[in-house]
Amino acid sequence: MKKILVTGGAGFIGSHVVRRFVKNYPTYHITNLDALTYAGNLENLKDIEDYANYTFAKADITDYPAILKIFKQANFDAVIHLAAESHVDRSINDPMAFVRTNVLGTVNLLQAARETWASFEGKRFYHVSTDEVYGSLGENGLFTEETPYDPNSPYSASKASSDHFVRAYGETYGLPYLISNCSNNYGPNHFPEKLIPLFINNIIENKPLPVYGDGNYTRDWLYVIDHAAAIDQAFHKGKNGETYNIGGFNEWKNIDLVNLLCQLMDEKLGREAGDSAKLITFVKDRPGHDLRYAIDATKIKHQLGWEPSVTFEEGLSSTIDWYLNNQEWLTRVTSGAYQTYYKEQYE
Ligand code: NAD
Ligand code: DAU
């Protein structure tokens, strides 16, 4: 039995990673450690919460004594670290929260691993990171694993810092590590503060769609289930000390993506063509807004055999269907009602 700690498993990507590992690897025991912030929701894992190879531990990665205690009790073989403050706009308003969780929290996990792993043989610390550490691209080019770090927002600076600490623990103490840097994810369970779920929610509620600046910013979108599959491949087949870029070769200008979303929503909601697009409102730009992200995912494709399984059109369509079929989830996460769910279930 391999004992794996997944941090941030109640969040968007983490919940898909936890589900995949719990279901696909019955000989592993998965401990999901999460502080259940506004972004963490155990309802995301309702279908697997009774599996014998799954345990939930409520803990804050900024609390070193609590983390060390869990490491000592569990004697993990590996860590897959996703817990983070993840929203760029929040990082602009409250950078310290990002320093605490993303930098200090990551170092706490590294330190707990270092302190409790008597030997590093067979161990692995996997940090799930972002393409935002590379900064912004111009009109051309792609981020490769060799692109120098050049973060622009407090969020990306905190993630760059945590990547550096992971590498530093590898170089200095020999801790076996792996890092992946992924592009923008979308899919079920995405908190409705990020572009795609926010706009789906606003279209349902006939609220304005706030497009930052002129909307001519580019992001490279990947279905979250494909990201979870890439993490699985990298975790099992990746080499220690390596970085893998993960992306879907799927660049969209925000305004084009929003128009596509509006068109699909009109069709699915039975509205007149053009109704949802009338909600588009150009608003003040995000400060320090990165122009373009685009990932070269050749290395993970050639070395580990991973590539996306769904097209953007398929992924976006099933994402919209998921939100339309889970409007209670939307209401609950936006009202904070899932905190009550946790109390009822676990306290
Ligand atoms: P999310 O905000 O949906 O989830 C984050 C999870 O971490 C939540 O469950 C939250 O409760 C937990 N958490 C936050 N602070 C914590 C703390 N102090 N202690 C313990 N748990 C805490 O984030 P996400 O979008 O699922 O992102 C997961 C990881 O993947 C992050 O590290 C993020 O940087 C990275 N990433 C995200 C994307 C993306 O497009 N969403 C892309 C690339 C990389
Ligand atoms: O690239 C990976 C990153 O993608 C992850 O590391 C982050 O955790 C994740 O949040 C995401 O960051 P972005 O800032 O790219 O995602 P967001 O959904 O916030 O914004 C996508 C684009 O849409 C960006 O150019 C800003 C714009 N936007 C966003 C919002 C929320 C708008 O125009 N209006 C909005 O209301």
Coordinates of C-alpha atoms and ligand atoms in Angstrom, one line a residue, residues 7-14 33-41 59-62 81-86 101 127-131 155 159 182-185 189-191 193-194 227, ligand 1:
T7 CA -2.9 18.8 -0.7
G8 CA -5.8 21.0 -1.9
G9 CA -7.9 18.0 -2.8
A10 CA -11.2 19.7 -2.1
G11 CA -10.5 22.4 -4.7
F12 CA -11.0 22.5 -8.4
I13 CA -8.1 20.5 -9.9
G14 CA -7.3 18.7 -6.6
L33 CA -5.3 17.5 3.3
D34 CA -7.2 20.8 2.8
A35 CA -8.0 23.8 4.9
L36 CA -11.4 24.2 3.2
T37 CA -11.0 27.9 2.4
Y38 CA -13.7 29.6 0.3
A39 CA -12.4 27.5 -2.7
G40 CA -12.4 24.1 -1.0
N41 CA -15.6 22.1 -1.0
A59 CA -5.4 21.2 8.1
D60 CA -3.8 24.5 7.1
I61 CA -0.4 24.2 5.4
T62 CA 0.7 27.4 7.0
H81 CA 1.0 19.4 -3.6
L82 CA -1.9 21.5 -5.1
A83 CA -3.1 23.5 -2.1
A84 CA -2.8 27.2 -2.9
E85 CA -4.4 30.5 -3.2
S86 CA -5.1 30.4 -6.9
T101 CA -0.2 29.8 1.7
H127 CA 4.6 20.3 -7.0
V128 CA 1.7 21.3 -9.2
S129 CA 2.5 24.7 -10.6
T130 CA 1.4 27.2 -13.2
D131 CA 2.6 28.6 -16.5
Y155 CA 0.0 35.1 -7.4
K159 CA 4.1 30.3 -7.3
C182 CA 0.2 24.0 -16.5
S183 CA -1.9 26.4 -18.5
N184 CA -5.5 27.6 -17.7
N185 CA -7.8 24.8 -16.7
N189 CA -16.1 22.2 -9.9
H190 CA -14.3 25.4 -11.0
F191 CA -15.1 28.1 -8.5
E193 CA -14.7 33.7 -9.8
K194 CA -12.5 32.5 -12.7
H227 CA -4.7 17.9 -16.4
Ligands
NAD1 P1 -8.5 26.1 -6.1 O1 -8.5 27.5 -5.5 O2 -9.8 25.7 -6.7 O3 -8.3 25.1 -4.9 C1 -7.3 25.3 -3.9 C2 -7.5 24.3 -2.8 O4 -6.4 24.6 -1.8 C3 -8.8 24.6 -2.0 O5 -9.4 23.3 -1.8 C4 -8.4 25.3 -0.7 O6 -9.3 25.0 0.4 C5 -7.0 24.7 -0.5 N1 -6.2 25.6 0.3 C6 -6.0 26.9 0.1 N2 -5.2 27.4 1.1 C7 -4.9 26.4 1.9 C8 -4.1 26.2 3.1 N3 -3.5 27.3 3.6 N4 -3.9 25.0 3.6 C9 -4.6 23.9 3.1 N5 -5.4 24.0 2.0 C10 -5.5 25.2 1.4 O7 -7.3 26.0 -7.0 P2 -7.1 25.1 -8.3 O8 -7.5 26.0 -9.4 O9 -7.7 23.8 -8.1 O10 -5.5 25.0 -8.4 C11 -4.8 23.9 -7.7 C12 -3.3 24.1 -7.9 O11 -3.0 24.1 -9.3 C13 -2.8 25.4 -7.4 O12 -1.5 25.2 -6.9 C14 -2.6 26.3 -8.7 O13 -1.6 27.2 -8.5 C15 -2.3 25.2 -9.7 N6 -2.8 25.6 -11.1 C16 -4.0 26.0 -11.3 C17 -4.4 26.2 -12.7 C18 -5.8 26.6 -13.0 O14 -6.1 27.0 -14.1 N7 -6.8 26.6 -12.1 C19 -3.5 26.0 -13.7 C20 -2.2 25.7 -13.4 C21 -1.8 25.4 -12.1

